[in-house]
Amino acid sequence: MPSAPTSNPNSPERWFPSRKALPDPRLRLFCLPFAGGSASIYSAWQGGLPPGVELCAVQLPGRERRLMEKPFDSLPTLMDALLPVLAPLLDKPFAFFGYSMGSRISLELTRRLQARNGPLPRGLVLAASGAPRESDRKPIHHLPQEQFINELRRYDGTPEEILQHRELLELLVPTLRADFALAWWENGPVPVKLDVPISVMGGTEDKHVSLARLETWREETRNPDFRIRHFEGGHFFLRKQQEAILAALREDLTRWMTTPA
């Protein structure tokens, strides 16, 4: 069982509670969750990754053992906190996997690293999300409580028994609101395109991210290595397509590890 997080807010144990460090990893895979999600959604992935890949599932404040910590609702503030924690682990090749909200965070991390001439990921895997340059979705984090809960129900990501449990909702709603604020953070000026490969995954029945919107990620990179894969299911196809996702991820990571940086 992973040890309890320390009192140091920047400790690796707090941000990567399930990480099992490899002696000499070929690549580190940082996994970012969907809104309301936690590091535990990736806990079973290590065995499905290529040999030498070290799984680093990111635990954001406001969930699981960090439940009582204030969640981030500002993407720049999250970057300022997360990048210093990542920095010591970027001494090896690395990649980002982001699911829904996690795609937005992965993109922003890469933009920051490129702007600083820092080490860049070998690739980005972005799932259940369209690029933030173009979005037809409306922000929901400012809605009154009942409307916000109804929107959560539409996403089909929060179990109905939790939505019906008022006391539990009181604990979870602040984190969910903050996460949706992160997911819809305004871009500002159109940023420079990235220099890294991008692999995109989407659900064939996703009512929130159409298959056509997956193409918008192509505008985020100058790298010719751009792929789109479709998986059966809705917005949370992750839950039923884990083996297929891992197979695609193995293919991408193996390719990126064998391509010169």
XYZ file of C-alpha atoms in Angstrom:
261
model
C 0.000 0.000 0.000
C 1.408 3.449 -0.900
C 2.574 5.468 2.077
C 0.527 8.404 3.313
C 1.539 11.753 1.783
C 3.975 13.825 3.803
C 3.283 17.311 5.108
C 5.491 18.793 2.387
C 3.118 19.975 -0.392
C 5.880 19.481 -2.979
C 6.850 15.957 -1.962
C 6.815 13.371 -4.769
C 4.851 11.013 -2.493
C 2.004 13.521 -2.371
C 1.838 14.104 -6.125
C 2.732 10.543 -7.257
C 1.365 8.307 -4.461
C 1.465 5.040 -6.423
C 4.783 5.550 -8.255
C 7.211 2.639 -8.053
C 10.539 4.053 -9.159
C 12.523 1.968 -11.638
C 16.324 1.902 -11.241
C 16.956 3.170 -14.764
C 13.689 3.893 -16.615
C 13.688 4.172 -20.379
C 10.759 6.585 -20.143
C 8.436 8.059 -17.507
C 4.734 8.252 -18.326
C 2.890 11.007 -16.448
C -0.872 10.359 -16.381
C -3.352 13.178 -15.704
C -6.985 12.415 -14.738
C -10.401 13.565 -15.916
C -12.455 16.034 -13.855
C -13.140 14.463 -10.463
C -10.703 11.651 -11.207
C -7.639 10.627 -9.237
C -4.331 8.821 -9.617
C -5.978 5.506 -8.746
C -7.701 5.277 -12.159
C -4.274 4.386 -13.573
C -3.177 2.082 -10.739
C -3.449 -1.104 -12.825
C -1.570 0.248 -15.834
C 2.047 -0.490 -14.895
C 1.847 -4.115 -16.006
C 0.423 -3.099 -19.368
C 3.205 -0.690 -20.301
C 6.360 -1.529 -22.299
C 9.364 -2.754 -20.279
C 11.301 0.127 -18.783
C 8.379 2.570 -18.692
C 7.791 4.039 -15.237
C 4.190 4.968 -14.439
C 3.778 8.319 -12.681
C 0.059 8.895 -12.089
C -0.481 12.461 -10.893
C -2.595 13.060 -7.793
C -4.079 16.556 -7.760
C -5.302 18.192 -4.518
C -8.931 17.702 -3.498
C -9.244 13.922 -3.932
C -8.453 10.657 -2.135
C -5.670 11.240 0.419
C -5.523 14.879 -0.661
C -9.273 15.362 -0.208
C -8.928 18.087 2.409
C -6.495 20.142 0.310
C -7.902 23.017 -1.704
C -8.199 22.048 -5.391
C -6.735 24.226 -8.117
C -9.236 26.190 -10.219
C -6.610 28.195 -12.131
C -4.470 26.531 -14.776
C -1.532 28.964 -14.394
C -1.512 28.405 -10.622
C -1.544 24.642 -11.106
C 1.378 24.940 -13.542
C 3.365 26.954 -11.003
C 2.849 24.200 -8.417
C 3.188 21.120 -10.624
C 6.169 21.983 -12.824
C 8.675 22.212 -9.914
C 7.496 18.781 -8.734
C 7.923 17.314 -12.218
C 11.308 18.922 -12.864
C 13.503 16.370 -10.999
C 11.766 13.541 -12.874
C 12.390 15.007 -16.330
C 15.984 13.751 -16.358
C 14.775 10.752 -18.382
C 12.667 10.651 -21.543
C 9.003 11.163 -20.684
C 5.502 11.416 -22.127
C 2.133 12.709 -20.973
C -1.221 10.914 -21.019
C -4.215 13.116 -20.327
C -7.871 12.113 -20.194
C -10.468 14.861 -20.757
C -9.392 17.561 -18.246
C -6.025 15.812 -18.135
C -5.542 16.590 -21.830
C -5.802 20.290 -21.086
C -3.253 20.003 -18.281
C -0.868 17.911 -20.410
C -1.047 20.452 -23.222
C -0.324 23.373 -20.902
C 2.607 21.572 -19.264
C 4.143 20.988 -22.680
C 3.563 24.585 -23.753
C 5.324 25.821 -20.611
C 8.278 23.484 -21.106
C 8.660 24.487 -24.767
C 8.430 28.202 -23.918
C 11.260 27.728 -21.383
C 13.402 25.688 -23.790
C 13.107 22.865 -21.288
C 13.015 19.133 -21.959
C 10.018 18.180 -24.083
C 7.913 15.026 -23.879
C 8.566 12.378 -26.499
C 4.832 12.584 -27.188
C 1.381 13.457 -25.904
C -1.531 11.024 -25.695
C -4.741 13.033 -25.366
C -8.089 11.307 -24.834
C -11.773 12.315 -24.694
C -11.081 15.941 -25.489
C -10.910 18.434 -28.321
C -8.187 21.053 -28.583
C -8.900 24.192 -26.533
C -8.388 26.456 -29.551
C -11.833 25.447 -30.752
C -14.659 24.427 -28.431
C -18.446 24.381 -28.733
C -18.908 23.363 -25.098
C -20.082 25.744 -22.409
C -18.463 26.131 -18.979
C -20.563 24.657 -16.198
C -18.513 25.373 -13.077
C -20.433 28.581 -12.251
C -23.893 26.972 -12.422
C -26.133 26.825 -9.329
C -25.869 23.576 -7.398
C -28.843 21.701 -8.865
C -27.993 22.670 -12.436
C -24.376 21.737 -11.891
C -25.387 18.302 -10.573
C -27.688 17.803 -13.564
C -24.763 18.562 -15.883
C -22.597 16.046 -14.024
C -25.339 13.485 -14.588
C -25.214 14.206 -18.342
C -21.508 13.422 -18.409
C -22.205 10.005 -16.892
C -18.937 10.135 -14.993
C -20.246 10.405 -11.430
C -22.170 7.400 -10.066
C -25.830 8.130 -9.368
C -25.497 6.935 -5.762
C -22.961 9.730 -5.189
C -25.174 12.320 -6.881
C -27.974 11.288 -4.526
C -25.745 11.427 -1.433
C -25.971 15.059 -0.304
C -23.324 14.866 2.425
C -20.793 13.274 0.081
C -21.597 15.799 -2.629
C -20.792 18.626 -0.238
C -17.252 17.226 -0.070
C -16.871 16.490 -3.779
C -18.571 19.432 -5.520
C -15.824 22.008 -4.750
C -13.253 19.745 -6.408
C -15.517 19.051 -9.380
C -16.208 22.761 -9.884
C -12.489 23.527 -9.692
C -11.690 20.753 -12.183
C -14.230 22.014 -14.701
C -12.763 25.506 -14.293
C -9.354 24.046 -15.224
C -10.817 22.233 -18.229
C -12.367 25.448 -19.584
C -9.501 27.794 -18.769
C -9.334 30.620 -21.337
C -6.370 30.372 -23.682
C -5.578 34.029 -24.184
C -3.407 34.706 -27.276
C -3.066 31.778 -29.673
C 0.129 30.011 -28.567
C 2.975 28.733 -30.705
C 2.494 25.209 -32.026
C 4.258 22.372 -30.255
C 7.191 20.388 -31.617
C 6.069 17.027 -30.211
C 4.059 14.093 -31.607
C 0.401 13.897 -30.593
C -1.735 10.754 -30.412
C -5.467 11.325 -29.903
C -8.119 8.926 -28.591
C -11.891 9.375 -28.720
C -15.110 7.504 -28.040
C -17.413 6.684 -30.956
C -20.470 7.540 -28.856
C -19.058 10.497 -26.936
C -21.847 13.124 -26.792
C -19.471 15.811 -25.550
C -16.503 15.369 -27.908
C -17.414 14.453 -31.471
C -15.017 12.429 -33.600
C -14.673 15.484 -35.850
C -13.421 17.566 -32.909
C -10.549 15.154 -32.341
C -9.035 16.542 -35.548
C -8.611 19.953 -33.899
C -5.555 18.603 -32.065
C -3.726 18.509 -35.414
C -3.430 22.303 -35.209
C -1.493 22.089 -31.938
C 1.690 20.544 -33.342
C 4.201 20.979 -36.125
C 5.363 17.391 -35.700
C 4.201 15.100 -38.554
C 3.677 12.193 -36.121
C -0.041 12.729 -35.478
C -2.534 9.882 -34.998
C -6.203 9.512 -34.106
C -7.778 6.335 -32.768
C -11.465 5.629 -32.111
C -12.751 3.373 -29.332
C -16.264 2.086 -28.786
C -18.044 3.904 -25.987
C -19.043 7.304 -24.674
C -17.055 10.005 -22.916
C -15.722 7.520 -20.355
C -14.701 4.792 -22.807
C -11.646 4.441 -20.554
C -13.662 2.233 -18.207
C -14.512 -0.455 -20.751
C -11.627 -0.124 -23.201
C -8.640 -0.259 -20.877
C -6.917 -3.155 -22.654
C -7.395 -1.571 -26.080
C -6.143 1.789 -24.776
C -3.064 0.149 -23.261
C -2.342 -1.672 -26.518
C -2.460 1.648 -28.400
C -0.362 3.294 -25.706
C 2.276 0.555 -25.942
C 2.494 1.140 -29.672
C 2.948 4.898 -29.256
C 5.461 4.690 -26.408
C 7.553 2.033 -28.158
C 7.689 4.182 -31.291
C 8.643 7.309 -29.368
C 11.293 5.526 -27.290
C 13.018 4.245 -30.427
C 12.853 7.567 -32.298
C 15.869 9.844 -31.745
C 14.994 12.901 -29.634
